[in-house]
PDB file of C-alpha atoms in Angstrom:
ATOM      1  CA  ASN D   4     239.351  22.690 205.232  1.00  0.00           C
ATOM      2  CA  ALA D   5     238.103  20.040 202.781  1.00  0.00           C
ATOM      3  CA  GLY D   6     235.942  22.301 200.545  1.00  0.00           C
ATOM      4  CA  VAL D   7     233.507  20.155 198.542  1.00  0.00           C
ATOM      5  CA  THR D   8     233.583  16.409 199.188  1.00  0.00           C
ATOM      6  CA  GLN D   9     231.891  13.902 196.888  1.00  0.00           C
ATOM      7  CA  THR D  10     231.300  10.211 197.542  1.00  0.00           C
ATOM      8  CA  PRO D  11     231.816   7.736 196.042  1.00  0.00           C
ATOM      9  CA  LYS D  12     234.664   8.538 193.621  1.00  0.00           C
ATOM     10  CA  PHE D  13     233.840   5.634 191.292  1.00  0.00           C
ATOM     11  CA  GLN D  14     230.759   3.448 190.812  1.00  0.00           C
ATOM     12  CA  VAL D  15     229.571   0.843 188.331  1.00  0.00           C
ATOM     13  CA  LEU D  16     225.850   0.112 188.129  1.00  0.00           C
ATOM     14  CA  LYS D  17     223.639  -2.148 186.092  1.00  0.00           C
ATOM     15  CA  THR D  18     220.757  -0.716 184.088  1.00  0.00           C
ATOM     16  CA  GLY D  19     217.735  -0.230 186.321  1.00  0.00           C
ATOM     17  CA  GLN D  20     219.631  -0.009 189.598  1.00  0.00           C
ATOM     18  CA  SER D  21     219.271   3.011 191.837  1.00  0.00           C
ATOM     19  CA  MET D  22     221.984   5.051 193.478  1.00  0.00           C
ATOM     20  CA  THR D  23     222.525   8.221 195.498  1.00  0.00           C
ATOM     21  CA  LEU D  24     225.569  10.425 195.017  1.00  0.00           C
ATOM     22  CA  GLN D  25     226.564  12.367 198.110  1.00  0.00           C
ATOM     23  CA  CYS D  26     227.996  15.876 198.324  1.00  0.00           C
ATOM     24  CA  ALA D  27     228.972  17.957 201.338  1.00  0.00           C
ATOM     25  CA  GLN D  28     230.596  21.390 201.657  1.00  0.00           C
ATOM     26  CA  ASP D  29     232.191  22.999 204.682  1.00  0.00           C
ATOM     27  CA  MET D  30     232.367  26.598 203.438  1.00  0.00           C
ATOM     28  CA  ASN D  31     228.937  27.699 204.748  1.00  0.00           C
ATOM     29  CA  HIS D  32     227.799  28.318 201.171  1.00  0.00           C
ATOM     30  CA  ASN D  33     224.145  28.971 200.442  1.00  0.00           C
ATOM     31  CA  SER D  34     223.993  27.553 196.907  1.00  0.00           C
ATOM     32  CA  MET D  35     224.828  24.059 195.699  1.00  0.00           C
ATOM     33  CA  TYR D  36     224.808  22.451 192.238  1.00  0.00           C
ATOM     34  CA  TRP D  37     224.995  19.134 190.441  1.00  0.00           C
ATOM     35  CA  TYR D  38     226.575  18.942 186.968  1.00  0.00           C
ATOM     36  CA  ARG D  39     227.374  16.145 184.584  1.00  0.00           C
ATOM     37  CA  GLN D  40     230.401  16.241 182.290  1.00  0.00           C
ATOM     38  CA  ASP D  41     230.478  14.319 179.019  1.00  0.00           C
ATOM     39  CA  PRO D  42     233.279  14.391 176.428  1.00  0.00           C
ATOM     40  CA  GLY D  43     233.120  17.476 174.212  1.00  0.00           C
ATOM     41  CA  MET D  44     230.075  18.898 175.995  1.00  0.00           C
ATOM     42  CA  GLY D  45     231.479  20.776 178.932  1.00  0.00           C
ATOM     43  CA  LEU D  46     229.485  20.839 182.149  1.00  0.00           C
ATOM     44  CA  ARG D  47     225.706  20.695 182.087  1.00  0.00           C
ATOM     45  CA  LEU D  48     223.601  21.651 185.082  1.00  0.00           C
ATOM     46  CA  ILE D  49     221.276  18.913 186.351  1.00  0.00           C
ATOM     47  CA  TYR D  50     219.755  20.495 189.454  1.00  0.00           C
ATOM     48  CA  TYR D  51     220.655  23.277 191.815  1.00  0.00           C
ATOM     49  CA  SER D  52     219.688  24.577 195.230  1.00  0.00           C
ATOM     50  CA  ALA D  53     219.906  28.352 195.488  1.00  0.00           C
ATOM     51  CA  SER D  54     219.453  28.193 199.262  1.00  0.00           C
ATOM     52  CA  GLU D  55     218.637  25.670 201.955  1.00  0.00           C
ATOM     53  CA  GLY D  56     215.102  24.375 201.490  1.00  0.00           C
ATOM     54  CA  THR D  57     214.865  25.086 197.749  1.00  0.00           C
ATOM     55  CA  THR D  58     215.736  23.052 194.660  1.00  0.00           C
ATOM     56  CA  ASP D  59     215.266  23.802 190.962  1.00  0.00           C
ATOM     57  CA  LYS D  60     215.756  21.980 187.680  1.00  0.00           C
ATOM     58  CA  GLY D  61     218.746  22.749 185.542  1.00  0.00           C
ATOM     59  CA  GLU D  62     219.324  22.090 181.865  1.00  0.00           C
ATOM     60  CA  VAL D  63     219.212  18.253 181.998  1.00  0.00           C
ATOM     61  CA  PRO D  64     217.066  17.120 184.992  1.00  0.00           C
ATOM     62  CA  ASN D  65     215.289  14.097 183.480  1.00  0.00           C
ATOM     63  CA  GLY D  66     216.064  10.839 185.288  1.00  0.00           C
ATOM     64  CA  TYR D  67     217.407  12.539 188.416  1.00  0.00           C
ATOM     65  CA  ASN D  68     216.133  13.778 191.764  1.00  0.00           C
ATOM     66  CA  VAL D  69     217.868  15.819 194.429  1.00  0.00           C
ATOM     67  CA  SER D  70     217.602  16.504 198.135  1.00  0.00           C
ATOM     68  CA  ARG D  71     219.058  19.481 200.002  1.00  0.00           C
ATOM     69  CA  LEU D  72     219.356  17.676 203.305  1.00  0.00           C
ATOM     70  CA  ASN D  73     220.692  20.713 205.189  1.00  0.00           C
ATOM     71  CA  LYS D  74     222.944  23.658 204.385  1.00  0.00           C
ATOM     72  CA  ARG D  75     226.019  21.407 204.027  1.00  0.00           C
ATOM     73  CA  GLU D  76     224.646  18.463 202.050  1.00  0.00           C
ATOM     74  CA  PHE D  77     223.074  18.082 198.597  1.00  0.00           C
ATOM     75  CA  SER D  78     222.475  14.593 197.205  1.00  0.00           C
ATOM     76  CA  LEU D  79     221.685  13.411 193.683  1.00  0.00           C
ATOM     77  CA  ARG D  80     219.599  10.277 193.134  1.00  0.00           C
ATOM     78  CA  LEU D  81     219.259   8.085 190.065  1.00  0.00           C
ATOM     79  CA  GLU D  82     216.076   6.044 190.568  1.00  0.00           C
ATOM     80  CA  SER D  83     216.493   3.717 187.587  1.00  0.00           C
ATOM     81  CA  ALA D  84     219.918   4.076 186.013  1.00  0.00           C
ATOM     82  CA  ALA D  85     220.259   4.071 182.209  1.00  0.00           C
ATOM     83  CA  PRO D  86     223.415   3.731 180.069  1.00  0.00           C
ATOM     84  CA  SER D  87     222.897   7.341 178.896  1.00  0.00           C
ATOM     85  CA  GLN D  88     223.618   8.436 182.472  1.00  0.00           C
ATOM     86  CA  THR D  89     227.188   7.164 182.255  1.00  0.00           C
ATOM     87  CA  SER D  90     229.168  10.315 182.980  1.00  0.00           C
ATOM     88  CA  VAL D  91     231.339  12.166 185.454  1.00  0.00           C
ATOM     89  CA  TYR D  92     229.215  13.970 188.028  1.00  0.00           C
ATOM     90  CA  PHE D  93     230.424  17.113 189.772  1.00  0.00           C
ATOM     91  CA  CYS D  94     228.987  18.844 192.794  1.00  0.00           C
ATOM     92  CA  ALA D  95     229.724  22.521 193.398  1.00  0.00           C
ATOM     93  CA  SER D  96     228.858  25.194 195.924  1.00  0.00           C
ATOM     94  CA  SER D  97     228.930  28.991 195.983  1.00  0.00           C
ATOM     95  CA  PRO D  98     228.099  31.760 198.462  1.00  0.00           C
ATOM     96  CA  GLY D  99     225.151  32.742 196.256  1.00  0.00           C
ATOM     97  CA  VAL D 100     223.916  32.877 192.681  1.00  0.00           C
ATOM     98  CA  ASN D 101     226.533  34.102 190.190  1.00  0.00           C
ATOM     99  CA  GLN D 102     229.279  33.890 192.758  1.00  0.00           C
ATOM    100  CA  PRO D 103     232.472  31.806 192.350  1.00  0.00           C
ATOM    101  CA  GLN D 104     231.660  28.111 192.404  1.00  0.00           C
ATOM    102  CA  HIS D 105     233.885  25.571 194.154  1.00  0.00           C
ATOM    103  CA  PHE D 106     233.858  22.065 192.716  1.00  0.00           C
ATOM    104  CA  GLY D 107     234.443  18.634 194.156  1.00  0.00           C
ATOM    105  CA  ASP D 108     236.664  16.116 192.355  1.00  0.00           C
ATOM    106  CA  GLY D 109     233.770  14.226 190.822  1.00  0.00           C
ATOM    107  CA  THR D 110     232.103  10.815 190.816  1.00  0.00           C
ATOM    108  CA  ARG D 111     232.851   8.636 187.803  1.00  0.00           C
ATOM    109  CA  LEU D 112     229.704   6.611 187.129  1.00  0.00           C
ATOM    110  CA  SER D 113     229.411   3.789 184.594  1.00  0.00           C
ATOM    111  CA  ILE D 114     226.091   2.126 183.842  1.00  0.00           C
ATOM    112  CA  LEU D 115     226.202  -1.177 182.015  1.00  0.00           C
TER     113      LEU D 115
ATOM    114  CA  GLY G  13     218.053  29.194 173.664  1.00  0.00           C
ATOM    115  CA  GLU G  14     220.958  30.904 175.329  1.00  0.00           C
ATOM    116  CA  ASN G  15     224.338  29.469 174.425  1.00  0.00           C
ATOM    117  CA  VAL G  16     228.021  29.838 175.225  1.00  0.00           C
ATOM    118  CA  GLU G  17     230.414  29.072 172.361  1.00  0.00           C
ATOM    119  CA  GLN G  18     234.105  28.490 173.111  1.00  0.00           C
ATOM    120  CA  HIS G  19     237.017  28.443 170.652  1.00  0.00           C
ATOM    121  CA  PRO G  20     239.379  26.833 169.928  1.00  0.00           C
ATOM    122  CA  SER G  21     238.684  23.326 171.198  1.00  0.00           C
ATOM    123  CA  THR G  22     242.418  22.538 171.245  1.00  0.00           C
ATOM    124  CA  LEU G  23     245.401  24.874 171.450  1.00  0.00           C
ATOM    125  CA  SER G  24     249.117  24.087 171.460  1.00  0.00           C
ATOM    126  CA  VAL G  25     251.707  26.758 172.244  1.00  0.00           C
ATOM    127  CA  GLN G  26     255.418  26.816 172.910  1.00  0.00           C
ATOM    128  CA  GLU G  27     256.502  27.470 176.459  1.00  0.00           C
ATOM    129  CA  GLY G  28     256.837  31.217 176.980  1.00  0.00           C
ATOM    130  CA  ASP G  29     254.332  32.135 174.279  1.00  0.00           C
ATOM    131  CA  SER G  30     250.862  33.566 174.937  1.00  0.00           C
ATOM    132  CA  ALA G  31     247.569  31.693 174.700  1.00  0.00           C
ATOM    133  CA  VAL G  32     244.158  33.209 173.994  1.00  0.00           C
ATOM    134  CA  ILE G  33     240.796  31.463 174.344  1.00  0.00           C
ATOM    135  CA  LYS G  34     237.586  33.183 173.277  1.00  0.00           C
ATOM    136  CA  CYS G  35     233.957  32.727 174.261  1.00  0.00           C
ATOM    137  CA  THR G  36     230.791  34.252 172.896  1.00  0.00           C
ATOM    138  CA  TYR G  37     227.438  34.360 174.646  1.00  0.00           C
ATOM    139  CA  SER G  38     223.928  35.158 173.512  1.00  0.00           C
ATOM    140  CA  ASP G  39     222.089  36.267 176.677  1.00  0.00           C
ATOM    141  CA  SER G  40     222.468  40.052 176.778  1.00  0.00           C
ATOM    142  CA  ALA G  41     221.474  40.054 180.463  1.00  0.00           C
ATOM    143  CA  SER G  42     224.584  38.048 181.434  1.00  0.00           C
ATOM    144  CA  ASN G  43     226.690  39.957 183.957  1.00  0.00           C
ATOM    145  CA  TYR G  44     229.213  37.483 185.395  1.00  0.00           C
ATOM    146  CA  PHE G  45     231.901  35.665 183.389  1.00  0.00           C
ATOM    147  CA  PRO G  46     234.172  33.142 185.138  1.00  0.00           C
ATOM    148  CA  TRP G  47     236.983  31.013 183.739  1.00  0.00           C
ATOM    149  CA  TYR G  48     237.822  27.583 185.147  1.00  0.00           C
ATOM    150  CA  LYS G  49     240.876  25.346 184.788  1.00  0.00           C
ATOM    151  CA  GLN G  50     240.445  21.584 184.993  1.00  0.00           C
ATOM    152  CA  GLU G  51     243.374  19.239 185.450  1.00  0.00           C
ATOM    153  CA  LEU G  52     243.115  15.534 184.684  1.00  0.00           C
ATOM    154  CA  GLY G  53     241.040  13.675 187.253  1.00  0.00           C
ATOM    155  CA  LYS G  54     240.121  16.837 189.155  1.00  0.00           C
ATOM    156  CA  GLY G  55     237.178  19.170 189.379  1.00  0.00           C
ATOM    157  CA  PRO G  56     237.225  22.596 187.678  1.00  0.00           C
ATOM    158  CA  GLN G  57     238.949  25.356 189.626  1.00  0.00           C
ATOM    159  CA  LEU G  58     238.136  29.047 189.244  1.00  0.00           C
ATOM    160  CA  ILE G  59     241.141  30.991 187.953  1.00  0.00           C
ATOM    161  CA  ILE G  60     239.653  34.401 187.199  1.00  0.00           C
ATOM    162  CA  ASP G  61     236.270  36.053 186.757  1.00  0.00           C
ATOM    163  CA  ILE G  62     234.943  39.386 185.560  1.00  0.00           C
ATOM    164  CA  ARG G  63     231.705  41.279 186.028  1.00  0.00           C
ATOM    165  CA  SER G  64     230.008  43.350 183.391  1.00  0.00           C
ATOM    166  CA  ASN G  65     230.910  46.710 184.901  1.00  0.00           C
ATOM    167  CA  VAL G  66     234.587  46.339 183.903  1.00  0.00           C
ATOM    168  CA  GLY G  67     236.264  45.613 180.589  1.00  0.00           C
ATOM    169  CA  GLU G  68     239.459  43.901 181.753  1.00  0.00           C
ATOM    170  CA  LYS G  69     240.874  42.177 184.817  1.00  0.00           C
ATOM    171  CA  LYS G  70     244.399  40.886 185.397  1.00  0.00           C
ATOM    172  CA  ASP G  71     245.929  38.494 187.900  1.00  0.00           C
ATOM    173  CA  GLN G  72     249.659  37.983 187.318  1.00  0.00           C
ATOM    174  CA  ARG G  73     249.974  36.052 184.007  1.00  0.00           C
ATOM    175  CA  ILE G  74     246.237  35.701 183.504  1.00  0.00           C
ATOM    176  CA  ALA G  75     243.836  38.316 182.161  1.00  0.00           C
ATOM    177  CA  VAL G  76     240.232  38.360 181.014  1.00  0.00           C
ATOM    178  CA  THR G  77     238.734  40.922 178.637  1.00  0.00           C
ATOM    179  CA  LEU G  78     235.035  41.542 178.097  1.00  0.00           C
ATOM    180  CA  ASN G  79     233.278  43.176 175.141  1.00  0.00           C
ATOM    181  CA  LYS G  80     229.612  43.484 176.085  1.00  0.00           C
ATOM    182  CA  THR G  81     228.628  45.063 172.773  1.00  0.00           C
ATOM    183  CA  ALA G  82     229.980  42.126 170.795  1.00  0.00           C
ATOM    184  CA  LYS G  83     229.016  39.635 173.559  1.00  0.00           C
ATOM    185  CA  HIS G  84     232.395  37.996 173.831  1.00  0.00           C
ATOM    186  CA  PHE G  85     235.034  37.566 176.494  1.00  0.00           C
ATOM    187  CA  SER G  86     238.525  36.152 176.277  1.00  0.00           C
ATOM    188  CA  LEU G  87     241.120  34.517 178.520  1.00  0.00           C
ATOM    189  CA  HIS G  88     244.739  35.574 177.982  1.00  0.00           C
ATOM    190  CA  ILE G  89     247.639  33.615 179.472  1.00  0.00           C
ATOM    191  CA  THR G  90     251.084  35.156 179.015  1.00  0.00           C
ATOM    192  CA  GLU G  91     254.512  33.510 179.447  1.00  0.00           C
ATOM    193  CA  THR G  92     252.925  30.059 179.377  1.00  0.00           C
ATOM    194  CA  GLN G  93     254.468  27.240 181.406  1.00  0.00           C
ATOM    195  CA  PRO G  94     254.019  23.456 181.118  1.00  0.00           C
ATOM    196  CA  GLU G  95     251.880  23.491 184.288  1.00  0.00           C
ATOM    197  CA  ASP G  96     249.357  25.671 182.433  1.00  0.00           C
ATOM    198  CA  SER G  97     248.483  22.572 180.354  1.00  0.00           C
ATOM    199  CA  ALA G  98     244.865  21.699 181.219  1.00  0.00           C
ATOM    200  CA  VAL G  99     241.303  22.072 179.976  1.00  0.00           C
ATOM    201  CA  TYR G 100     239.882  25.593 180.333  1.00  0.00           C
ATOM    202  CA  PHE G 101     236.168  26.394 180.500  1.00  0.00           C
ATOM    203  CA  CYS G 102     234.361  29.694 180.215  1.00  0.00           C
ATOM    204  CA  ALA G 103     230.870  30.240 181.597  1.00  0.00           C
ATOM    205  CA  ALA G 104     228.121  32.831 181.536  1.00  0.00           C
ATOM    206  CA  PRO G 105     224.685  33.068 183.182  1.00  0.00           C
ATOM    207  CA  SER G 106     221.753  32.097 181.022  1.00  0.00           C
ATOM    208  CA  SER G 107     218.113  31.215 181.458  1.00  0.00           C
ATOM    209  CA  ARG G 108     218.442  27.586 180.272  1.00  0.00           C
ATOM    210  CA  SER G 109     217.458  26.395 183.751  1.00  0.00           C
ATOM    211  CA  SER G 110     213.873  26.513 184.979  1.00  0.00           C
ATOM    212  CA  GLY G 111     214.474  28.512 188.145  1.00  0.00           C
ATOM    213  CA  SER G 112     214.052  32.266 188.369  1.00  0.00           C
ATOM    214  CA  ALA G 113     217.757  33.055 188.707  1.00  0.00           C
ATOM    215  CA  ARG G 114     220.115  32.688 185.777  1.00  0.00           C
ATOM    216  CA  GLN G 115     222.560  29.842 186.294  1.00  0.00           C
ATOM    217  CA  LEU G 116     225.922  29.344 184.642  1.00  0.00           C
ATOM    218  CA  THR G 117     226.119  27.749 181.205  1.00  0.00           C
ATOM    219  CA  PHE G 118     229.585  26.416 180.409  1.00  0.00           C
ATOM    220  CA  GLY G 119     231.466  26.419 177.140  1.00  0.00           C
ATOM    221  CA  SER G 120     232.608  23.075 175.730  1.00  0.00           C
ATOM    222  CA  GLY G 121     236.211  23.545 176.863  1.00  0.00           C
ATOM    223  CA  THR G 122     239.668  24.157 175.376  1.00  0.00           C
ATOM    224  CA  GLN G 123     242.482  21.653 175.801  1.00  0.00           C
ATOM    225  CA  LEU G 124     245.619  23.770 176.185  1.00  0.00           C
ATOM    226  CA  THR G 125     248.975  22.064 175.726  1.00  0.00           C
ATOM    227  CA  VAL G 126     252.160  23.986 176.508  1.00  0.00           C
ATOM    228  CA  LEU G 127     255.123  22.389 174.750  1.00  0.00           C
ATOM    229  CA  PRO G 128     258.474  22.599 176.548  1.00  0.00           C
TER     230      PRO G 128
END
């Protein structure tokens, strides 16, 4: 039982490049989330999907897009990467809203 | 806007002592309060949570207390051990996201160091 799996674990991009971060969960959870974590700022919600077929903006959605491909998979896309998007990105899933969230181990993204 | 404040940002205790981390929230409609532990290079892991219909919950050496009137909740770790050293985050639902359902807003974290 893998839980929440994120790929890749590390990535370096140049400014302006595009990239998709992948996330998959095997717990049959309805809700999935993308967060970014920056030093001293905790976790900030980028986008979430309360259930399959729906997506909503979080606190910091600018510069990102998401796709809920099916119940298992939720991807995050950077269309034109900027240095301000250098961060650690975490995907999480939960049975529903305000239920315990299970996190992946993160993608460490550097944009030069 | 709704906010979750967490204190202290760093905490050092001697092994065997207790540690207390406190969070305050501003959204009076919040009804679910989880605590997460994050070890270096890993994702956050839920260690305990509490809902607004109870004032305290315990799980072995870990407890959470909730004061809805004062809008604060605290994590208590007793008999601390070196493996408790990690970053701890609190969270509470808020309406900072655009969707209809309140999503979790996280505190800024507390680096706990347990000295042997």
